[in-house]
Tab-separated table of C-alpha atoms and ligand atoms in Angstrom:
chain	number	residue	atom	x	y	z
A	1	UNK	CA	0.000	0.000	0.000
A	2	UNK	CA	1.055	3.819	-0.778
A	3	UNK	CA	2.175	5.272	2.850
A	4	UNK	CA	1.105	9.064	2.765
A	5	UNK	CA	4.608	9.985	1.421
A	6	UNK	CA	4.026	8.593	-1.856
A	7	UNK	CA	0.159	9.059	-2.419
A	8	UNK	CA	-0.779	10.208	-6.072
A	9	UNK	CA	-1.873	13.359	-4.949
A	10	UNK	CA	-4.402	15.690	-7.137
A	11	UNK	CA	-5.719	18.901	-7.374
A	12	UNK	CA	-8.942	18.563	-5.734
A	13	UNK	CA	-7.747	16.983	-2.165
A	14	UNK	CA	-6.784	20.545	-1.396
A	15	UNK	CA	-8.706	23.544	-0.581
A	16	UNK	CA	-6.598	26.437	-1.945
A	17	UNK	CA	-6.265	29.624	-0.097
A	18	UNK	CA	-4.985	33.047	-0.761
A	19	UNK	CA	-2.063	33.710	-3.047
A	20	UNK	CA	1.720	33.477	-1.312
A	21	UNK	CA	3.692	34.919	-4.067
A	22	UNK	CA	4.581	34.838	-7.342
A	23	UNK	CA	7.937	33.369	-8.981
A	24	UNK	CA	9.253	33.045	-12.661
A	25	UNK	CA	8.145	29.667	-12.832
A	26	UNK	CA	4.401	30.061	-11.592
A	27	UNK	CA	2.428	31.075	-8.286
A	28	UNK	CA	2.673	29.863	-4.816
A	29	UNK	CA	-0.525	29.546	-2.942
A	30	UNK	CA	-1.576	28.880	1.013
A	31	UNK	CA	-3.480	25.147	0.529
A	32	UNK	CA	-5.159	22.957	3.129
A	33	UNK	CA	-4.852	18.941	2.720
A	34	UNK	CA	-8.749	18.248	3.053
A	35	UNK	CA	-8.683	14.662	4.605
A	36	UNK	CA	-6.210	15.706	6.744
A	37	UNK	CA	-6.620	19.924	7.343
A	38	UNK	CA	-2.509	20.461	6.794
A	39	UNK	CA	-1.934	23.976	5.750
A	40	UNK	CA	0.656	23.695	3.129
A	41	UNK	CA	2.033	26.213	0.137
A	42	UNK	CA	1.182	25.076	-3.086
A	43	UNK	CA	3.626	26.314	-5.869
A	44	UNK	CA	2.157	25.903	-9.834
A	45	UNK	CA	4.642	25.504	-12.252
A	46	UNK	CA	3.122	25.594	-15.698
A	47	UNK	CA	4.810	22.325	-18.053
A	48	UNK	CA	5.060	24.672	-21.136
A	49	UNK	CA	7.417	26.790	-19.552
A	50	UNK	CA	9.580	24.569	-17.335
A	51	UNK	CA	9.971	22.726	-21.211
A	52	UNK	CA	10.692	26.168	-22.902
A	53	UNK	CA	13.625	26.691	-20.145
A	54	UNK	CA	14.667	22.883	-20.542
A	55	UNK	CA	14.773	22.904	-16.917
A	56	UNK	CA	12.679	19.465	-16.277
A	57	UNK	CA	15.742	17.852	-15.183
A	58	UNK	CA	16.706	20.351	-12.608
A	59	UNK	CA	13.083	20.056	-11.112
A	60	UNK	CA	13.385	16.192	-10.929
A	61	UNK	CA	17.032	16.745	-9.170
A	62	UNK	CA	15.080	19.387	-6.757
A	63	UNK	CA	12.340	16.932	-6.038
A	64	UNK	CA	15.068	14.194	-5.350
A	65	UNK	CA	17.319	15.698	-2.962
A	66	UNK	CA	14.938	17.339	-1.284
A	67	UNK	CA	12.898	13.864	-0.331
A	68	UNK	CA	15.663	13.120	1.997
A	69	UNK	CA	16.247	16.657	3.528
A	70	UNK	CA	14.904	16.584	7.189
A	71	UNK	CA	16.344	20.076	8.999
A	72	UNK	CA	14.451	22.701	11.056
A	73	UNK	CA	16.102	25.773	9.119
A	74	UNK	CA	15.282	23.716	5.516
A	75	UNK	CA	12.192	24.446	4.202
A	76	UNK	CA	10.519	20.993	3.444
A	77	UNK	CA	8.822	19.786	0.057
A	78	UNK	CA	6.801	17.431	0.822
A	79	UNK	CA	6.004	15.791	-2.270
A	80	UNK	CA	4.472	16.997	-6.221
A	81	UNK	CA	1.685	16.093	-8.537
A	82	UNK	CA	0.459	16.767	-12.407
A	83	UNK	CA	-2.018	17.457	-14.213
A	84	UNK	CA	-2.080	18.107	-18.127
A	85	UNK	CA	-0.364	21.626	-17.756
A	86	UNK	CA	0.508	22.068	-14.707
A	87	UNK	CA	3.270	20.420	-12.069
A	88	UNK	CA	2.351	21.127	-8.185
A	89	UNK	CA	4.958	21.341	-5.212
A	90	UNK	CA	3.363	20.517	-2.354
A	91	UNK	CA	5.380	22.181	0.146
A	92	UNK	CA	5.697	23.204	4.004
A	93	UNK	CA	3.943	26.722	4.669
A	94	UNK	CA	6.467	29.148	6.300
A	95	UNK	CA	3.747	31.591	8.220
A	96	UNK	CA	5.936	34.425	8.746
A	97	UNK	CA	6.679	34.872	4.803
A	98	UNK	CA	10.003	36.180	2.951
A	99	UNK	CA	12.626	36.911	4.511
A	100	UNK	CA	13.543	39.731	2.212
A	101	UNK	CA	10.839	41.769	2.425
A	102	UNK	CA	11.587	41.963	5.833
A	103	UNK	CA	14.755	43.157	5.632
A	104	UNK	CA	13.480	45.969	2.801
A	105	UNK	CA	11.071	47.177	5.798
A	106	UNK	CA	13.657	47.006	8.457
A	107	UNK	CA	16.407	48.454	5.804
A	108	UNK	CA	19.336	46.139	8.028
A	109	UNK	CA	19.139	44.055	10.909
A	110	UNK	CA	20.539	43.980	14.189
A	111	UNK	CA	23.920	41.960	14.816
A	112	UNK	CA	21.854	39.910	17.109
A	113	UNK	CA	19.241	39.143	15.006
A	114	UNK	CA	21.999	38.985	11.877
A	115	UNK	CA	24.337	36.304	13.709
A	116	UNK	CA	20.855	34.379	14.946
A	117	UNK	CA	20.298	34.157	11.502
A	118	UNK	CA	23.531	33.135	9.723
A	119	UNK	CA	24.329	30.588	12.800
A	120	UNK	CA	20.908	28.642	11.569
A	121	UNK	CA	21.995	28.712	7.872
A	122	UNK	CA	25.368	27.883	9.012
A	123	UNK	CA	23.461	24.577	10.253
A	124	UNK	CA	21.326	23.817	8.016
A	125	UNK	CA	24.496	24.224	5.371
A	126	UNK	CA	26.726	22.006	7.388
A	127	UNK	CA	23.344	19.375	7.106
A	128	UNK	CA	23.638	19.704	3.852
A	129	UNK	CA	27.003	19.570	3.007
A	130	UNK	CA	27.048	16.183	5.158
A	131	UNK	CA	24.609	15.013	2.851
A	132	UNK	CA	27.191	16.181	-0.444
A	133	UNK	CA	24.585	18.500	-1.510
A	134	UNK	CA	25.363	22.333	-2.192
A	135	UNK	CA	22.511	24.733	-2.644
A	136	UNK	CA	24.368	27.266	-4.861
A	137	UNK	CA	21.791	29.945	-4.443
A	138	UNK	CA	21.489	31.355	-1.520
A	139	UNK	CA	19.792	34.429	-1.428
A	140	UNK	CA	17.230	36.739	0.696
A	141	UNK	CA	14.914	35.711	-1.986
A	142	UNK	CA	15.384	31.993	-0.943
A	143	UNK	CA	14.993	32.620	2.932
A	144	UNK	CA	11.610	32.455	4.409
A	145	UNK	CA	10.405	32.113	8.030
A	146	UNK	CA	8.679	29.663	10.226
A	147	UNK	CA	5.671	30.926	12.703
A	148	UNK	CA	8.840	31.971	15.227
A	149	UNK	CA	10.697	33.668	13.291
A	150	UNK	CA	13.196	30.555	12.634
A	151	UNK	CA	14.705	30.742	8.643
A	152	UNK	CA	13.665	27.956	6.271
A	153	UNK	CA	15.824	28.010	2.992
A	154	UNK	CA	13.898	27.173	0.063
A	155	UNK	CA	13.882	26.502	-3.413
A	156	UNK	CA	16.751	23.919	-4.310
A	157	UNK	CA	15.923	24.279	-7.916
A	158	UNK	CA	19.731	25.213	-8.142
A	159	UNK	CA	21.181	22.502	-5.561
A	160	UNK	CA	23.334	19.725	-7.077
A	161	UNK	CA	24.717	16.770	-5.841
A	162	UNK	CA	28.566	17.511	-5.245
A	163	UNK	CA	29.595	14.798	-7.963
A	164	UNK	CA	27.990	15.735	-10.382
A	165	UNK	CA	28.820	19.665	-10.572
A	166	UNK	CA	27.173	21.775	-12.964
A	167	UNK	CA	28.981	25.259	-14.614
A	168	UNK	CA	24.851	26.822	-15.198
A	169	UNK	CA	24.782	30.306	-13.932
A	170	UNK	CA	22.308	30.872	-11.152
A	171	UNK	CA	19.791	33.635	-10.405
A	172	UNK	CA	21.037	37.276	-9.154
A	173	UNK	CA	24.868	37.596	-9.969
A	174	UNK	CA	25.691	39.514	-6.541
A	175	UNK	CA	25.998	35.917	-4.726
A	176	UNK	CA	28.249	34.526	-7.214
A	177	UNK	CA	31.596	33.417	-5.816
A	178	UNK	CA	34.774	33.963	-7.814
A	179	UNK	CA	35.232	30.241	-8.851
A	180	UNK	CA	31.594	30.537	-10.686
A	181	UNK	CA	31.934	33.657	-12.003
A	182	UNK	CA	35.337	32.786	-13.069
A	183	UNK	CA	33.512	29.588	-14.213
A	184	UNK	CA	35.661	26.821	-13.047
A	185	UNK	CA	34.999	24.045	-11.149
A	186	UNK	CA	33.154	24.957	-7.497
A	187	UNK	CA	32.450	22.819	-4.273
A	188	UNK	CA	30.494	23.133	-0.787
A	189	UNK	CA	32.580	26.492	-0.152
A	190	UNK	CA	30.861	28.320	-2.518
A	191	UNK	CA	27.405	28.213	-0.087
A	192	UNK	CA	30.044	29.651	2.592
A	193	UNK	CA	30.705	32.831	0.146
A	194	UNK	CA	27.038	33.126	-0.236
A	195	UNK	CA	26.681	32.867	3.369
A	196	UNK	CA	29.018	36.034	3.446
A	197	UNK	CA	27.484	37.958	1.431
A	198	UNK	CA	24.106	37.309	3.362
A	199	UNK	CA	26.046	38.249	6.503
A	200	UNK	CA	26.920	41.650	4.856
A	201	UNK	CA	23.889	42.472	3.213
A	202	UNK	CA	21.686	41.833	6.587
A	203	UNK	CA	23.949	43.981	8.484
A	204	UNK	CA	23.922	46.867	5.605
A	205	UNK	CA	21.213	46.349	3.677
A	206	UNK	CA	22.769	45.644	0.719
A	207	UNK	CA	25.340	43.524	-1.396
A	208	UNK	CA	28.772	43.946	-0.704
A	209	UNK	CA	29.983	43.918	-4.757
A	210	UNK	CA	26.296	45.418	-5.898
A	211	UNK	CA	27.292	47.869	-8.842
A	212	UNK	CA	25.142	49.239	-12.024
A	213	UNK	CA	26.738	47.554	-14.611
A	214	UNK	CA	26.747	43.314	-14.309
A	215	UNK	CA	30.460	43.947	-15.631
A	216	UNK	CA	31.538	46.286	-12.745
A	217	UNK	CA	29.673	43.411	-10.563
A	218	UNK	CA	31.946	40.749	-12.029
A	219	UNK	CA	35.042	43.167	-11.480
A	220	UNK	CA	34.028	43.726	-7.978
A	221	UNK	CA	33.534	39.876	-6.794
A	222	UNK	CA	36.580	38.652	-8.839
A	223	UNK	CA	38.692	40.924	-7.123
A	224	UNK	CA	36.952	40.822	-4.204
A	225	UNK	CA	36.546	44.751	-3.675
A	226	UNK	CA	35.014	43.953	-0.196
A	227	UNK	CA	34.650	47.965	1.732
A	228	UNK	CA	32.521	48.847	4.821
A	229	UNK	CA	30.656	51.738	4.637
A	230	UNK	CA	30.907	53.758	8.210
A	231	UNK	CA	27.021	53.778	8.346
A	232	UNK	CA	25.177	51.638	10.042
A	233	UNK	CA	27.626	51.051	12.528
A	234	UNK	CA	28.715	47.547	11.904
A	235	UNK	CA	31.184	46.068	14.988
A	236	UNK	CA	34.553	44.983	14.103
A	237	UNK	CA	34.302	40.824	15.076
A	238	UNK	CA	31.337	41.270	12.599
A	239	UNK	CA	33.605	42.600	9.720
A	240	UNK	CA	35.725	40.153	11.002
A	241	UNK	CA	33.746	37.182	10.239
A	242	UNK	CA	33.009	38.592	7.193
A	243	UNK	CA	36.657	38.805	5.854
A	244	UNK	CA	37.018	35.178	6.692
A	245	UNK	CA	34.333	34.131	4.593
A	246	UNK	CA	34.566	36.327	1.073
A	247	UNK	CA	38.005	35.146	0.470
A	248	UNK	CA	38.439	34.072	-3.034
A	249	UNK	CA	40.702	30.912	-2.649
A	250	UNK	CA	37.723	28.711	-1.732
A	251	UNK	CA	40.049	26.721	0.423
A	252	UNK	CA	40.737	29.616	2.667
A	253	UNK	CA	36.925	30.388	3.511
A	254	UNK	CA	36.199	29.589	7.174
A	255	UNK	CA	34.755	26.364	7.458
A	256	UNK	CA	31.042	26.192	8.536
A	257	UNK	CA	32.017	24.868	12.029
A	258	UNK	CA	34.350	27.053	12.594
A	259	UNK	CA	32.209	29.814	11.699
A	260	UNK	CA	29.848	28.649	14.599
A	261	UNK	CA	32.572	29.342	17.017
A	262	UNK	CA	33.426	32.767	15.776
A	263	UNK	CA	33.544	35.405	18.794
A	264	UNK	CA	30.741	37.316	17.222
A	265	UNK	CA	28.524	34.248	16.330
A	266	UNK	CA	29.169	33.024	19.954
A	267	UNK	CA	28.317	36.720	21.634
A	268	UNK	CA	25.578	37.512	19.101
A	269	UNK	CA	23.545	34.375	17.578
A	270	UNK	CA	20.349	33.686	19.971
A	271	UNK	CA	21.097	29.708	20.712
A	272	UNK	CA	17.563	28.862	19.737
A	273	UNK	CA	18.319	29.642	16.745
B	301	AK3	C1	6.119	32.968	-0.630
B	301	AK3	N1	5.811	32.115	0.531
B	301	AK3	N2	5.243	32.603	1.652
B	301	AK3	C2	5.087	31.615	2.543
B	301	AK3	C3	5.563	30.428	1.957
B	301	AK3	N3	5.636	29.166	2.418
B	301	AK3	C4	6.155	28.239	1.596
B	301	AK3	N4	6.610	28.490	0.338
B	301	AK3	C5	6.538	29.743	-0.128
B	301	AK3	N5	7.005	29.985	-1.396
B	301	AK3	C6	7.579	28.935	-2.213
B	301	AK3	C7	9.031	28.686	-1.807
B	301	AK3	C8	9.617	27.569	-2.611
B	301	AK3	C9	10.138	26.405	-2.119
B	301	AK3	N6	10.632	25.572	-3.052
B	301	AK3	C10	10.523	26.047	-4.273
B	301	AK3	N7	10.992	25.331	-5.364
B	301	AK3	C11	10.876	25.821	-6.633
B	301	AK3	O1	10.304	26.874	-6.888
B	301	AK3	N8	11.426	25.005	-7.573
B	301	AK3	C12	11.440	25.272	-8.917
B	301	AK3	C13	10.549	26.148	-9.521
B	301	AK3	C14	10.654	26.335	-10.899
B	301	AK3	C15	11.609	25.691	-11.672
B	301	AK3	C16	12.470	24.831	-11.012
B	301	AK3	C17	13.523	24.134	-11.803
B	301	AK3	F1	12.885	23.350	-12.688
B	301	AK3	F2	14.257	25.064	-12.445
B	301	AK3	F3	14.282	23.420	-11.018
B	301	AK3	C18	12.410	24.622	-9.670
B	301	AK3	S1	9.786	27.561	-4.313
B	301	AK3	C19	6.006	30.762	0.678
């Protein structure tokens, strides 16, 4: 018999709610499971489009890894159906919405709520890493948050296995480390330069390398032109951690655990989590 995991699921065993958001790819809406009443998020993909990007493949791989990702701070899918046009993710409602229109309302967080932040991703990453997966795109537009506040990161339609590394470019170029942009061949470290920029942009509202020109962009994170503006007041163990992280020599990048014991992770990051 099919245990709940595997059930062919279809359209009309949910009740669907009000829109969530809206991606490239399709819609997301609030859903409730009717046999059981689980609130879920619903995302539409439409098949004519996923086809016209040739990205089937990458959904399958997203679908796959993420059936055997169990992590508080990793946002779950729970499983997907079809119909004639249409492919459905049935995924894990985070109440509290997306994390980056947060921070455009707030402008910047706090260090405390910053390291609180990065030490759960910095979790979450090192579960993943364990599990030779890299997510590759790690963005405010990829963070949401659970009913207390707690980060989920989502959409792993860029993740890869680690053996089988792919040289596609992802979304926004600003989270591109060197070795991608530079396009040769990238590992696990490249989620900890994404994990820096993150750091920088929560503390000062924006992207350490962000320029007009995609060019000037490029310039900026190959050469890594990292500079701290004087406003907000950002502490020094903060631009500390920072340093260690956008380094371009992937090698050099402080390693995930290590990050956890950083001074300013350790004084800062709220143990919950
Ligand atoms: C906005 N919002 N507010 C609350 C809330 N709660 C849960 N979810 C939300 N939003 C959806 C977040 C996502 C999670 N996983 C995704 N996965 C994906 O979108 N995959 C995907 C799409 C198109 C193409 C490809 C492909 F083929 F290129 F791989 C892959 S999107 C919520």
């Amino acid at each position: 018999p099919h245990s709940q995991e595997d059930k062919r699921w279809v359209l009309s065993d949910f009740d669907i709610g009000k829109p969530l958001g809206r991606g490239k790819f399709g819609h997301v809406y609030l859903a409730r499971e009717k046999r059981s009443n689980h609130i879920v998020a619903l995302k539409v993909l439409f098949k004519s489009q996923l086809k016209q990007s040739q990205v089937e493949h990458q959904l399958r791989r997203e679908v796959e890894i993420q059936s055997h990702l169990r992590h508080p701070n990793i946002l779950r899918l729970y499983g997907y159906f079809y119909d004639q046009t249409r492919v459905y993710l049935i995924l894990e409602y985070a109440a509290k919405g997306e994390l980056y229109k947060e921070l455009q309302r707030c402008k910047h967080f706090s260090e405390r709520r910053t390291a609180t932040y990065i030490a759960s991703l910095a979790r979450a990453l090192i579960y993943l890493h364990g599990k030779h997966v890299i997510h590759r795109d790690i963005k405010p537009e990829n963070l949401l948050m659970g009913s207390q506040g707690e980060l989920k990161i989502a959409d792993f339609g860029w993740s890869v296995h680690t053996f089988n590394r792919r040289r596609t470019m992802c979304g926004t170029l600003d989270y591109l480390p060197p070795e991608m942009v530079e396009k040769t061949e990238h590992d696990n470290h490249v989620d900890i330069w994404s994990l820096g920029i993150l750091c920088y942009e929560f503390l000062y509202g924006l992207p350490p390398f962000e320029a007009k020109e995609h060019s000037e962009t490029y310039r900026r994170i190959v050469k890594v032109d990292l500079k701290f503006p004087p406003k907000p007041f950002v502490s020094p163990a903060a631009k500390d951690l920072i340093s260690q992280m956008l380094v371009k020599n992937s090698a050099h990048r402080l390693p995930l655990h290590k990050l956890l014991e950083h001074p300013w992770i350790v004084q800062n990051a709220d143990p919950s989590g």
